[in-house]
Every structure is written in structure tokens, then in C-alpha cells.
């Protein structure tokens, strides 16, 4: 059975492109570019909580990198470096090799240098830390939403939630939609280019990991505002095509997580700039509501009637998802 340092040498030691010193010493040496702020985030993945223990290790490696890189997109930052701390119940060389390939493939796709980490024996747990750069005072935070801003979401949120339901035997998706939804669950695509494109346009932004409503509540709380979501503007088309159940599709969109799409607020006068970004990146961007000057969250039905929504997503210490 290989030892810790043999695993590191064989599977976690890769050349870097913009790092002064990477794997092989007590620490890496990084050089931030002039005029940039460093952006740092850690997002842990724990077996049985964030992924099933029998998940394909290549896909798990990809996702571990992707969900952390997505945090850079959410801040309008450029991801540059990443580390991986890894706890393993045992040293399965084939499994570790596949994990490392998936992690590296995602990093290379986003020009991120893998600069180190740690391995130890223990319950299966992956803990990457990602480092990025953003021009000074250009990061898009959660606390900038203002009354009258449009509320936007990228892509097709909810597909990963349907994929998980299919995987757990709770739902039978139609035709080829199962493969598409499972791909969204296992291989999320961080919206880095969009996040960078929204510098100077978006007033507030985050990535949706724990459900649209729950993550929106963070923007509302930090910005001390409320919001109204328009039912007729929700991008339900692929979800309805996949499951044929309106209530299930709506619950997946509003309460499902793991898509890592960007949820962002933009002043109305900049609406055309968002539409231009959508065309440029060939990425659907949906205007689903607006920000209010009073606290609370509402859903405006197609008949104009508004109902209050509970803005609560997944909580690791309060096992609940919303809405039902």
C-alpha cells in the first residue's frame, strides 16, 4: 500500500504556469499582480453529506475543484491557484488517480494552478482552498442590492436537483434528460467568464449552491432589502421537459442546489448590458424578479396575486429544504 508522500508524488504533483513555487516544499510561493486584491475561499465536500460514497472519483475530483472555482465567479474574480486537503479511509491507488485526474482537468479548464494540499487517513473528505484575483475594489459582493434592481439567474437552475432525485430513485426523468441532469449534478460549470463580465454591472451576486431561495436570502439579509419573484419569468422549460411535474420542477428550481449558477442583481438601466453578455457568452440569463425596499420575499403568481415565501435553503445543522 502506498504511503502519504508516495501518493503526493505520483498523483498530486503537477507543473504550474503562473506560480513561483508549487508542490514540493512547506508552502507555495504566489505573486499577486499589481493592482489586484486576493480572493480566498474554501468549500468542503464530505462523503454522505455532499456526495454519495460510491460517486465516480473522476467526477468527484472535477466537482471538488468546480464548486470552489465557482466561488471566485461569484465574486467576479479570476481563479488562479488551488490546494486540496484530502482525508482517505484507505489508499486506493486507482481511486486516487481518477480523483486527481478529474480535479486537474477542471483546474486546467479554468487556468488554475494546483499548488499543493495535504493527505491524511480518515473519513472521506475533500477540502480545496481556491485563491483568485480581482482588480482593487471591483469584487461583486452580496451587500450591494438596491431597491429597483432586476434579479437575474444564469443557465437552467434545478437540473442538478432533478439529477439527484433520479440518482436516489425518487424520480424517473423522461428520455435523455436523466443524463443531462446527472451531468449538471456531477460536472457543474463555474460561470467564471460571466462573473468577470458582470464587474461594474451587477450590484450584488452569489452562486447558487444551497437553493435559489435560500441563497437569495443571503443577498437580501446583507443588503437589507426584499425581493419579489415573478412566477411567469421562472426558467422552467427544461425542468418540465425532464420530469413533466410542474410542482416538482418548481421545487427543484427554487429549492434545489448544486447547479452553481450565478444569481445577481443589476440596476434596471443596465439591463441591456446583461442581455449583451447573454448573447456574447451564448448563455441564457433570465430576469426573474426585482429588489424591493422592504424586507421579505414574495412570489407573484400569473394572476397577479402575491404570496410570501420562506427564504430558507439547505442548512447542515437544520436538515430542511424549501419550498415543499
mmCIF file of N, CA, C and O in Angstrom, residues 221-317:
data_model
loop_
_atom_site.group_PDB
_atom_site.id
_atom_site.type_symbol
_atom_site.label_atom_id
_atom_site.label_comp_id
_atom_site.label_asym_id
_atom_site.label_seq_id
_atom_site.Cartn_x
_atom_site.Cartn_y
_atom_site.Cartn_z
ATOM 1 N N UNK A 221 -30.548 39.661 3.154
ATOM 2 C CA UNK A 221 -30.129 39.978 4.519
ATOM 3 C C UNK A 221 -28.953 40.936 4.536
ATOM 4 O O UNK A 221 -28.956 41.935 5.276
ATOM 5 N N UNK A 222 -27.944 40.660 3.712
ATOM 6 C CA UNK A 222 -26.754 41.505 3.706
ATOM 7 C C UNK A 222 -27.053 42.888 3.135
ATOM 8 O O UNK A 222 -26.430 43.883 3.548
ATOM 9 N N UNK A 223 -27.966 42.972 2.183
ATOM 10 C CA UNK A 223 -28.290 44.255 1.547
ATOM 11 C C UNK A 223 -29.431 44.982 2.240
ATOM 12 O O UNK A 223 -29.730 46.126 1.904
ATOM 13 N N UNK A 224 -30.092 44.302 3.200
ATOM 14 C CA UNK A 224 -31.223 44.862 3.956
ATOM 15 C C UNK A 224 -32.337 45.321 3.011
ATOM 16 O O UNK A 224 -32.844 46.451 3.101
ATOM 17 N N UNK A 225 -32.725 44.397 2.122
ATOM 18 C CA UNK A 225 -33.800 44.648 1.163
ATOM 19 C C UNK A 225 -34.689 43.415 1.099
ATOM 20 O O UNK A 225 -34.448 42.414 1.774
ATOM 21 N N UNK A 226 -35.733 43.476 0.277
ATOM 22 C CA UNK A 226 -36.589 42.338 -0.003
ATOM 23 C C UNK A 226 -36.613 42.081 -1.488
ATOM 24 O O UNK A 226 -35.913 42.743 -2.270
ATOM 25 N N UNK A 227 -37.421 41.117 -1.910
ATOM 26 C CA UNK A 227 -37.486 40.797 -3.336
ATOM 27 C C UNK A 227 -38.821 40.175 -3.670
ATOM 28 O O UNK A 227 -39.500 39.585 -2.817
ATOM 29 N N UNK A 228 -39.205 40.315 -4.931
ATOM 30 C CA UNK A 228 -40.377 39.642 -5.467
ATOM 31 C C UNK A 228 -39.943 38.859 -6.697
ATOM 32 O O UNK A 228 -39.204 39.377 -7.547
ATOM 33 N N UNK A 229 -40.342 37.597 -6.748
ATOM 34 C CA UNK A 229 -40.043 36.725 -7.874
ATOM 35 C C UNK A 229 -41.306 36.540 -8.693
ATOM 36 O O UNK A 229 -42.392 36.322 -8.136
ATOM 37 N N UNK A 230 -41.171 36.647 -10.000
ATOM 38 C CA UNK A 230 -42.328 36.519 -10.892
ATOM 39 C C UNK A 230 -42.424 35.080 -11.386
ATOM 40 O O UNK A 230 -41.525 34.579 -12.062
ATOM 41 N N UNK A 231 -43.527 34.426 -11.053
ATOM 42 C CA UNK A 231 -43.706 33.027 -11.411
ATOM 43 C C UNK A 231 -43.597 32.801 -12.919
ATOM 44 O O UNK A 231 -42.989 31.826 -13.375
ATOM 45 N N UNK A 232 -44.159 33.704 -13.697
ATOM 46 C CA UNK A 232 -44.158 33.524 -15.151
ATOM 47 C C UNK A 232 -42.784 33.722 -15.767
ATOM 48 O O UNK A 232 -42.575 33.371 -16.929
ATOM 49 N N UNK A 233 -41.825 34.273 -15.002
ATOM 50 C CA UNK A 233 -40.481 34.510 -15.533
ATOM 51 C C UNK A 233 -39.512 33.382 -15.173
ATOM 52 O O UNK A 233 -38.373 33.381 -15.641
ATOM 53 N N UNK A 234 -39.939 32.422 -14.366
ATOM 54 C CA UNK A 234 -39.048 31.346 -13.942
ATOM 55 C C UNK A 234 -38.688 30.452 -15.129
ATOM 56 O O UNK A 234 -39.567 30.033 -15.889
ATOM 57 N N UNK A 235 -37.413 30.118 -15.299
ATOM 58 C CA UNK A 235 -36.975 29.298 -16.441
ATOM 59 C C UNK A 235 -37.224 27.814 -16.207
ATOM 60 O O UNK A 235 -36.309 27.027 -15.914
ATOM 61 N N UNK A 236 -38.463 27.396 -16.345
ATOM 62 C CA UNK A 236 -38.879 26.046 -16.015
ATOM 63 C C UNK A 236 -38.849 25.083 -17.199
ATOM 64 O O UNK A 236 -39.006 23.870 -17.003
ATOM 65 N N UNK A 237 -38.657 25.587 -18.427
ATOM 66 C CA UNK A 237 -38.868 24.760 -19.615
ATOM 67 C C UNK A 237 -38.117 23.424 -19.586
ATOM 68 O O UNK A 237 -38.742 22.360 -19.749
ATOM 69 N N UNK A 238 -36.791 23.407 -19.381
ATOM 70 C CA UNK A 238 -36.111 22.104 -19.398
ATOM 71 C C UNK A 238 -36.491 21.215 -18.223
ATOM 72 O O UNK A 238 -36.489 19.981 -18.349
ATOM 73 N N UNK A 239 -36.835 21.810 -17.089
ATOM 74 C CA UNK A 239 -37.221 21.019 -15.926
ATOM 75 C C UNK A 239 -38.558 20.329 -16.168
ATOM 76 O O UNK A 239 -38.743 19.152 -15.817
ATOM 77 N N UNK A 240 -39.497 21.053 -16.772
ATOM 78 C CA UNK A 240 -40.787 20.456 -17.106
ATOM 79 C C UNK A 240 -40.627 19.373 -18.160
ATOM 80 O O UNK A 240 -41.289 18.335 -18.109
ATOM 81 N N UNK A 241 -39.742 19.607 -19.118
ATOM 82 C CA UNK A 241 -39.492 18.596 -20.142
ATOM 83 C C UNK A 241 -38.889 17.338 -19.519
ATOM 84 O O UNK A 241 -39.160 16.223 -19.978
ATOM 85 N N UNK A 242 -38.099 17.519 -18.465
ATOM 86 C CA UNK A 242 -37.408 16.389 -17.843
ATOM 87 C C UNK A 242 -38.310 15.562 -16.948
ATOM 88 O O UNK A 242 -38.217 14.326 -16.931
ATOM 89 N N UNK A 243 -39.181 16.216 -16.172
ATOM 90 C CA UNK A 243 -39.954 15.466 -15.167
ATOM 91 C C UNK A 243 -41.462 15.480 -15.374
ATOM 92 O O UNK A 243 -42.172 14.678 -14.772
ATOM 93 N N UNK A 244 -41.967 16.425 -16.182
ATOM 94 C CA UNK A 244 -43.399 16.507 -16.503
ATOM 95 C C UNK A 244 -44.281 16.796 -15.293
ATOM 96 O O UNK A 244 -45.497 16.600 -15.355
ATOM 97 N N UNK A 245 -43.706 17.271 -14.202
ATOM 98 C CA UNK A 245 -44.469 17.562 -12.989
ATOM 99 C C UNK A 245 -44.181 19.007 -12.587
ATOM 100 O O UNK A 245 -43.065 19.323 -12.151
ATOM 101 N N UNK A 246 -45.169 19.885 -12.748
ATOM 102 C CA UNK A 246 -44.953 21.315 -12.514
ATOM 103 C C UNK A 246 -44.467 21.580 -11.096
ATOM 104 O O UNK A 246 -43.522 22.357 -10.885
ATOM 105 N N UNK A 247 -45.097 20.962 -10.105
ATOM 106 C CA UNK A 247 -44.719 21.220 -8.709
ATOM 107 C C UNK A 247 -43.286 20.764 -8.440
ATOM 108 O O UNK A 247 -42.533 21.447 -7.740
ATOM 109 N N UNK A 248 -42.907 19.617 -9.009
ATOM 110 C CA UNK A 248 -41.552 19.100 -8.788
ATOM 111 C C UNK A 248 -40.526 19.992 -9.482
ATOM 112 O O UNK A 248 -39.440 20.261 -8.944
ATOM 113 N N UNK A 249 -40.851 20.450 -10.698
ATOM 114 C CA UNK A 249 -39.934 21.319 -11.430
ATOM 115 C C UNK A 249 -39.741 22.636 -10.695
ATOM 116 O O UNK A 249 -38.609 23.134 -10.565
ATOM 117 N N UNK A 250 -40.812 23.213 -10.183
ATOM 118 C CA UNK A 250 -40.722 24.485 -9.470
ATOM 119 C C UNK A 250 -39.931 24.328 -8.173
ATOM 120 O O UNK A 250 -39.103 25.179 -7.831
ATOM 121 N N UNK A 251 -40.169 23.228 -7.455
ATOM 122 C CA UNK A 251 -39.427 22.980 -6.216
ATOM 123 C C UNK A 251 -37.944 22.812 -6.495
ATOM 124 O O UNK A 251 -37.099 23.300 -5.733
ATOM 125 N N UNK A 252 -37.602 22.124 -7.597
ATOM 126 C CA UNK A 252 -36.191 21.938 -7.951
ATOM 127 C C UNK A 252 -35.537 23.267 -8.276
ATOM 128 O O UNK A 252 -34.404 23.537 -7.874
ATOM 129 N N UNK A 253 -36.244 24.129 -9.001
ATOM 130 C CA UNK A 253 -35.675 25.420 -9.390
ATOM 131 C C UNK A 253 -35.485 26.327 -8.178
ATOM 132 O O UNK A 253 -34.436 26.956 -8.017
ATOM 133 N N UNK A 254 -36.489 26.399 -7.317
ATOM 134 C CA UNK A 254 -36.439 27.340 -6.195
ATOM 135 C C UNK A 254 -35.703 26.786 -4.980
ATOM 136 O O UNK A 254 -35.099 27.543 -4.222
ATOM 137 N N UNK A 255 -35.740 25.469 -4.790
ATOM 138 C CA UNK A 255 -35.179 24.898 -3.577
ATOM 139 C C UNK A 255 -33.996 23.980 -3.780
ATOM 140 O O UNK A 255 -33.310 23.646 -2.818
ATOM 141 N N UNK A 256 -33.762 23.543 -5.017
ATOM 142 C CA UNK A 256 -32.649 22.649 -5.288
ATOM 143 C C UNK A 256 -31.337 23.417 -5.321
ATOM 144 O O UNK A 256 -31.301 24.618 -5.550
ATOM 145 N N UNK A 257 -30.273 22.727 -5.078
ATOM 146 C CA UNK A 257 -28.951 23.349 -5.151
ATOM 147 C C UNK A 257 -28.058 22.600 -6.100
ATOM 148 O O UNK A 257 -28.521 21.810 -6.925
ATOM 149 N N UNK A 258 -26.772 22.866 -6.013
ATOM 150 C CA UNK A 258 -25.724 22.139 -6.740
ATOM 151 C C UNK A 258 -25.577 22.524 -8.204
ATOM 152 O O UNK A 258 -24.798 21.893 -8.918
ATOM 153 N N UNK A 259 -26.306 23.539 -8.676
ATOM 154 C CA UNK A 259 -26.130 23.965 -10.072
ATOM 155 C C UNK A 259 -24.978 24.951 -10.217
ATOM 156 O O UNK A 259 -24.388 25.070 -11.285
ATOM 157 N N UNK A 260 -24.732 25.729 -9.172
ATOM 158 C CA UNK A 260 -23.657 26.726 -9.171
ATOM 159 C C UNK A 260 -23.830 27.738 -10.302
ATOM 160 O O UNK A 260 -22.862 28.198 -10.901
ATOM 161 N N UNK A 261 -25.100 28.074 -10.561
ATOM 162 C CA UNK A 261 -25.391 29.195 -11.440
ATOM 163 C C UNK A 261 -25.245 30.490 -10.646
ATOM 164 O O UNK A 261 -25.254 30.489 -9.414
ATOM 165 N N UNK A 262 -25.089 31.596 -11.356
ATOM 166 C CA UNK A 262 -24.945 32.891 -10.701
ATOM 167 C C UNK A 262 -26.308 33.566 -10.548
ATOM 168 O O UNK A 262 -27.074 33.665 -11.510
ATOM 169 N N UNK A 263 -26.591 34.020 -9.343
ATOM 170 C CA UNK A 263 -27.776 34.803 -9.024
ATOM 171 C C UNK A 263 -27.285 36.215 -8.746
ATOM 172 O O UNK A 263 -26.439 36.409 -7.876
ATOM 173 N N UNK A 264 -27.811 37.203 -9.491
ATOM 174 C CA UNK A 264 -27.238 38.541 -9.362
ATOM 175 C C UNK A 264 -28.290 39.625 -9.557
ATOM 176 O O UNK A 264 -29.340 39.410 -10.163
ATOM 177 N N UNK A 265 -27.982 40.781 -9.007
ATOM 178 C CA UNK A 265 -28.850 41.956 -9.081
ATOM 179 C C UNK A 265 -28.183 43.004 -9.957
ATOM 180 O O UNK A 265 -26.965 43.207 -9.868
ATOM 181 N N UNK A 266 -28.992 43.689 -10.766
ATOM 182 C CA UNK A 266 -28.474 44.688 -11.702
ATOM 183 C C UNK A 266 -29.442 45.864 -11.765
ATOM 184 O O UNK A 266 -30.659 45.659 -11.894
ATOM 185 N N UNK A 267 -28.959 47.100 -11.678
ATOM 186 C CA UNK A 267 -29.838 48.250 -11.861
ATOM 187 C C UNK A 267 -30.578 48.182 -13.207
ATOM 188 O O UNK A 267 -30.007 47.739 -14.209
ATOM 189 N N UNK A 268 -31.811 48.603 -13.228
ATOM 190 C CA UNK A 268 -32.647 48.470 -14.432
ATOM 191 C C UNK A 268 -32.016 49.114 -15.646
ATOM 192 O O UNK A 268 -32.132 48.599 -16.761
ATOM 193 N N UNK A 269 -31.317 50.232 -15.446
ATOM 194 C CA UNK A 269 -30.742 50.943 -16.593
ATOM 195 C C UNK A 269 -29.602 50.167 -17.251
ATOM 196 O O UNK A 269 -29.174 50.508 -18.364
ATOM 197 N N UNK A 270 -29.123 49.105 -16.584
ATOM 198 C CA UNK A 270 -28.051 48.281 -17.155
ATOM 199 C C UNK A 270 -28.582 46.964 -17.721
ATOM 200 O O UNK A 270 -27.812 46.062 -18.036
ATOM 201 N N UNK A 271 -29.890 46.876 -17.877
ATOM 202 C CA UNK A 271 -30.500 45.646 -18.374
ATOM 203 C C UNK A 271 -29.940 45.259 -19.736
ATOM 204 O O UNK A 271 -29.687 44.084 -20.006
ATOM 205 N N UNK A 272 -29.739 46.219 -20.595
ATOM 206 C CA UNK A 272 -29.216 45.940 -21.929
ATOM 207 C C UNK A 272 -27.820 45.353 -21.896
ATOM 208 O O UNK A 272 -27.459 44.538 -22.759
ATOM 209 N N UNK A 273 -27.016 45.742 -20.906
ATOM 210 C CA UNK A 273 -25.660 45.187 -20.798
ATOM 211 C C UNK A 273 -25.700 43.703 -20.424
ATOM 212 O O UNK A 273 -24.875 42.910 -20.891
ATOM 213 N N UNK A 274 -26.660 43.324 -19.594
ATOM 214 C CA UNK A 274 -26.808 41.918 -19.244
ATOM 215 C C UNK A 274 -27.253 41.120 -20.462
ATOM 216 O O UNK A 274 -26.747 40.028 -20.733
ATOM 217 N N UNK A 275 -28.183 41.654 -21.205
ATOM 218 C CA UNK A 275 -28.647 40.971 -22.409
ATOM 219 C C UNK A 275 -27.516 40.817 -23.411
ATOM 220 O O UNK A 275 -27.416 39.790 -24.100
ATOM 221 N N UNK A 276 -26.628 41.807 -23.478
ATOM 222 C CA UNK A 276 -25.469 41.708 -24.370
ATOM 223 C C UNK A 276 -24.514 40.607 -23.900
ATOM 224 O O UNK A 276 -23.946 39.875 -24.726
ATOM 225 N N UNK A 277 -24.323 40.474 -22.581
ATOM 226 C CA UNK A 277 -23.484 39.399 -22.057
ATOM 227 C C UNK A 277 -24.079 38.035 -22.386
ATOM 228 O O UNK A 277 -23.358 37.093 -22.717
ATOM 229 N N UNK A 278 -25.387 37.925 -22.297
ATOM 230 C CA UNK A 278 -26.052 36.671 -22.624
ATOM 231 C C UNK A 278 -25.771 36.265 -24.065
ATOM 232 O O UNK A 278 -25.457 35.098 -24.351
ATOM 233 N N UNK A 279 -25.850 37.223 -24.964
ATOM 234 C CA UNK A 279 -25.571 36.933 -26.375
ATOM 235 C C UNK A 279 -24.091 36.605 -26.570
ATOM 236 O O UNK A 279 -23.743 35.677 -27.308
ATOM 237 N N UNK A 280 -23.222 37.359 -25.920
ATOM 238 C CA UNK A 280 -21.783 37.172 -26.102
ATOM 239 C C UNK A 280 -21.335 35.786 -25.639
ATOM 240 O O UNK A 280 -20.547 35.120 -26.327
ATOM 241 N N UNK A 281 -21.834 35.355 -24.485
ATOM 242 C CA UNK A 281 -21.421 34.061 -23.931
ATOM 243 C C UNK A 281 -22.321 32.911 -24.391
ATOM 244 O O UNK A 281 -22.075 31.760 -24.033
ATOM 245 N N UNK A 282 -23.349 33.242 -25.171
ATOM 246 C CA UNK A 282 -24.320 32.234 -25.617
ATOM 247 C C UNK A 282 -24.843 31.442 -24.421
ATOM 248 O O UNK A 282 -24.909 30.211 -24.422
ATOM 249 N N UNK A 283 -25.215 32.186 -23.382
ATOM 250 C CA UNK A 283 -25.661 31.619 -22.113
ATOM 251 C C UNK A 283 -26.991 32.264 -21.729
ATOM 252 O O UNK A 283 -27.074 33.496 -21.648
ATOM 253 N N UNK A 284 -28.034 31.475 -21.495
ATOM 254 C CA UNK A 284 -29.305 32.073 -21.080
ATOM 255 C C UNK A 284 -29.167 32.801 -19.744
ATOM 256 O O UNK A 284 -28.646 32.242 -18.780
ATOM 257 N N UNK A 285 -29.625 34.040 -19.709
ATOM 258 C CA UNK A 285 -29.693 34.820 -18.473
ATOM 259 C C UNK A 285 -31.138 35.263 -18.308
ATOM 260 O O UNK A 285 -31.690 35.926 -19.191
ATOM 261 N N UNK A 286 -31.746 34.900 -17.185
ATOM 262 C CA UNK A 286 -33.177 35.090 -17.008
ATOM 263 C C UNK A 286 -33.445 36.158 -15.942
ATOM 264 O O UNK A 286 -32.950 36.060 -14.823
ATOM 265 N N UNK A 287 -34.248 37.148 -16.291
ATOM 266 C CA UNK A 287 -34.682 38.164 -15.328
ATOM 267 C C UNK A 287 -35.933 37.645 -14.642
ATOM 268 O O UNK A 287 -36.991 37.542 -15.252
ATOM 269 N N UNK A 288 -35.807 37.288 -13.363
ATOM 270 C CA UNK A 288 -36.874 36.565 -12.678
ATOM 271 C C UNK A 288 -37.597 37.388 -11.618
ATOM 272 O O UNK A 288 -38.551 36.892 -10.998
ATOM 273 N N UNK A 289 -37.188 38.622 -11.402
ATOM 274 C CA UNK A 289 -37.859 39.415 -10.383
ATOM 275 C C UNK A 289 -37.173 40.741 -10.168
ATOM 276 O O UNK A 289 -36.412 41.209 -11.018
ATOM 277 N N UNK A 290 -37.431 41.340 -9.003
ATOM 278 C CA UNK A 290 -36.857 42.654 -8.709
ATOM 279 C C UNK A 290 -36.678 42.800 -7.207
ATOM 280 O O UNK A 290 -37.293 42.097 -6.402
ATOM 281 N N UNK A 291 -35.811 43.739 -6.852
ATOM 282 C CA UNK A 291 -35.494 44.022 -5.457
ATOM 283 C C UNK A 291 -36.432 45.103 -4.928
ATOM 284 O O UNK A 291 -36.735 46.079 -5.625
ATOM 285 N N UNK A 292 -36.879 44.931 -3.683
ATOM 286 C CA UNK A 292 -37.798 45.856 -3.028
ATOM 287 C C UNK A 292 -37.105 46.577 -1.876
ATOM 288 O O UNK A 292 -36.088 46.105 -1.367
ATOM 289 N N UNK A 293 -37.687 47.697 -1.477
ATOM 290 C CA UNK A 293 -37.076 48.467 -0.389
ATOM 291 C C UNK A 293 -37.586 48.044 0.987
ATOM 292 O O UNK A 293 -37.253 48.665 1.995
ATOM 293 N N UNK A 294 -38.390 46.991 1.038
ATOM 294 C CA UNK A 294 -38.859 46.468 2.324
ATOM 295 C C UNK A 294 -38.428 45.014 2.438
ATOM 296 O O UNK A 294 -38.241 44.316 1.442
ATOM 297 N N UNK A 295 -38.249 44.546 3.669
ATOM 298 C CA UNK A 295 -37.780 43.182 3.872
ATOM 299 C C UNK A 295 -38.859 42.183 3.495
ATOM 300 O O UNK A 295 -40.050 42.492 3.483
ATOM 301 N N UNK A 296 -38.443 40.976 3.179
ATOM 302 C CA UNK A 296 -39.384 39.922 2.837
ATOM 303 C C UNK A 296 -39.151 39.403 1.437
ATOM 304 O O UNK A 296 -38.436 40.009 0.629
ATOM 305 N N UNK A 297 -39.758 38.255 1.150
ATOM 306 C CA UNK A 297 -39.626 37.626 -0.156
ATOM 307 C C UNK A 297 -41.000 37.128 -0.576
ATOM 308 O O UNK A 297 -41.682 36.447 0.188
ATOM 309 N N UNK A 298 -41.393 37.474 -1.804
ATOM 310 C CA UNK A 298 -42.717 37.128 -2.311
ATOM 311 C C UNK A 298 -42.623 36.488 -3.685
ATOM 312 O O UNK A 298 -41.677 36.740 -4.447
ATOM 313 N N UNK A 299 -43.636 35.671 -3.998
ATOM 314 C CA UNK A 299 -43.809 35.099 -5.327
ATOM 315 C C UNK A 299 -45.069 35.702 -5.917
ATOM 316 O O UNK A 299 -46.151 35.623 -5.321
ATOM 317 N N UNK A 300 -44.933 36.338 -7.091
ATOM 318 C CA UNK A 300 -46.081 36.902 -7.793
ATOM 319 C C UNK A 300 -46.598 35.867 -8.794
ATOM 320 O O UNK A 300 -45.912 35.502 -9.736
ATOM 321 N N UNK A 301 -47.805 35.361 -8.548
ATOM 322 C CA UNK A 301 -48.401 34.359 -9.412
ATOM 323 C C UNK A 301 -48.795 34.960 -10.761
ATOM 324 O O UNK A 301 -48.791 36.181 -10.928
ATOM 325 N N UNK A 302 -49.140 34.098 -11.686
ATOM 326 C CA UNK A 302 -49.513 34.567 -13.016
ATOM 327 C C UNK A 302 -50.740 35.449 -13.011
ATOM 328 O O UNK A 302 -50.902 36.306 -13.903
ATOM 329 N N UNK A 303 -51.629 35.275 -12.012
ATOM 330 C CA UNK A 303 -52.836 36.107 -11.927
ATOM 331 C C UNK A 303 -52.606 37.399 -11.169
ATOM 332 O O UNK A 303 -53.545 38.154 -10.902
ATOM 333 N N UNK A 304 -51.344 37.667 -10.792
ATOM 334 C CA UNK A 304 -51.009 38.905 -10.105
ATOM 335 C C UNK A 304 -51.025 38.813 -8.595
ATOM 336 O O UNK A 304 -50.558 39.733 -7.915
ATOM 337 N N UNK A 305 -51.556 37.743 -8.049
ATOM 338 C CA UNK A 305 -51.610 37.565 -6.600
ATOM 339 C C UNK A 305 -50.213 37.242 -6.069
ATOM 340 O O UNK A 305 -49.483 36.430 -6.643
ATOM 341 N N UNK A 306 -49.854 37.882 -4.955
ATOM 342 C CA UNK A 306 -48.542 37.655 -4.344
ATOM 343 C C UNK A 306 -48.691 36.819 -3.079
ATOM 344 O O UNK A 306 -49.656 36.989 -2.319
ATOM 345 N N UNK A 307 -47.733 35.920 -2.865
ATOM 346 C CA UNK A 307 -47.714 35.137 -1.641
ATOM 347 C C UNK A 307 -46.311 35.153 -1.060
ATOM 348 O O UNK A 307 -45.312 35.192 -1.789
ATOM 349 N N UNK A 308 -46.246 35.157 0.263
ATOM 350 C CA UNK A 308 -44.951 35.184 0.933
ATOM 351 C C UNK A 308 -44.256 33.847 0.772
ATOM 352 O O UNK A 308 -44.880 32.787 0.756
ATOM 353 N N UNK A 309 -42.923 33.901 0.634
ATOM 354 C CA UNK A 309 -42.100 32.706 0.526
ATOM 355 C C UNK A 309 -41.169 32.625 1.732
ATOM 356 O O UNK A 309 -40.715 33.654 2.231
ATOM 357 N N UNK A 310 -40.882 31.412 2.147
ATOM 358 C CA UNK A 310 -39.886 31.197 3.197
ATOM 359 C C UNK A 310 -38.529 31.100 2.536
ATOM 360 O O UNK A 310 -38.273 30.182 1.767
ATOM 361 N N UNK A 311 -37.661 32.060 2.807
ATOM 362 C CA UNK A 311 -36.336 32.105 2.176
ATOM 363 C C UNK A 311 -35.366 31.288 3.002
ATOM 364 O O UNK A 311 -34.541 31.823 3.740
ATOM 365 N N UNK A 312 -35.468 29.949 2.871
ATOM 366 C CA UNK A 312 -34.574 29.084 3.626
ATOM 367 C C UNK A 312 -34.120 27.945 2.726
ATOM 368 O O UNK A 312 -34.940 27.233 2.159
ATOM 369 N N UNK A 313 -32.832 27.782 2.585
ATOM 370 C CA UNK A 313 -32.295 26.696 1.779
ATOM 371 C C UNK A 313 -31.717 25.621 2.666
ATOM 372 O O UNK A 313 -32.079 25.482 3.843
ATOM 373 N N UNK A 314 -30.786 24.862 2.128
ATOM 374 C CA UNK A 314 -30.184 23.765 2.887
ATOM 375 C C UNK A 314 -29.299 24.301 4.006
ATOM 376 O O UNK A 314 -28.531 25.222 3.814
ATOM 377 N N UNK A 315 -29.442 23.712 5.169
ATOM 378 C CA UNK A 315 -28.623 24.058 6.331
ATOM 379 C C UNK A 315 -28.077 22.754 6.895
ATOM 380 O O UNK A 315 -28.830 21.829 7.199
ATOM 381 N N UNK A 316 -26.745 22.666 7.061
ATOM 382 C CA UNK A 316 -26.134 21.419 7.522
ATOM 383 C C UNK A 316 -26.543 21.059 8.945
ATOM 384 O O UNK A 316 -26.398 19.904 9.350
ATOM 385 N N UNK A 317 -27.039 22.011 9.724
ATOM 386 C CA UNK A 317 -27.398 21.745 11.088
ATOM 387 C C UNK A 317 -28.908 21.816 11.306
ATOM 388 O O UNK A 317 -29.394 21.588 12.402
#
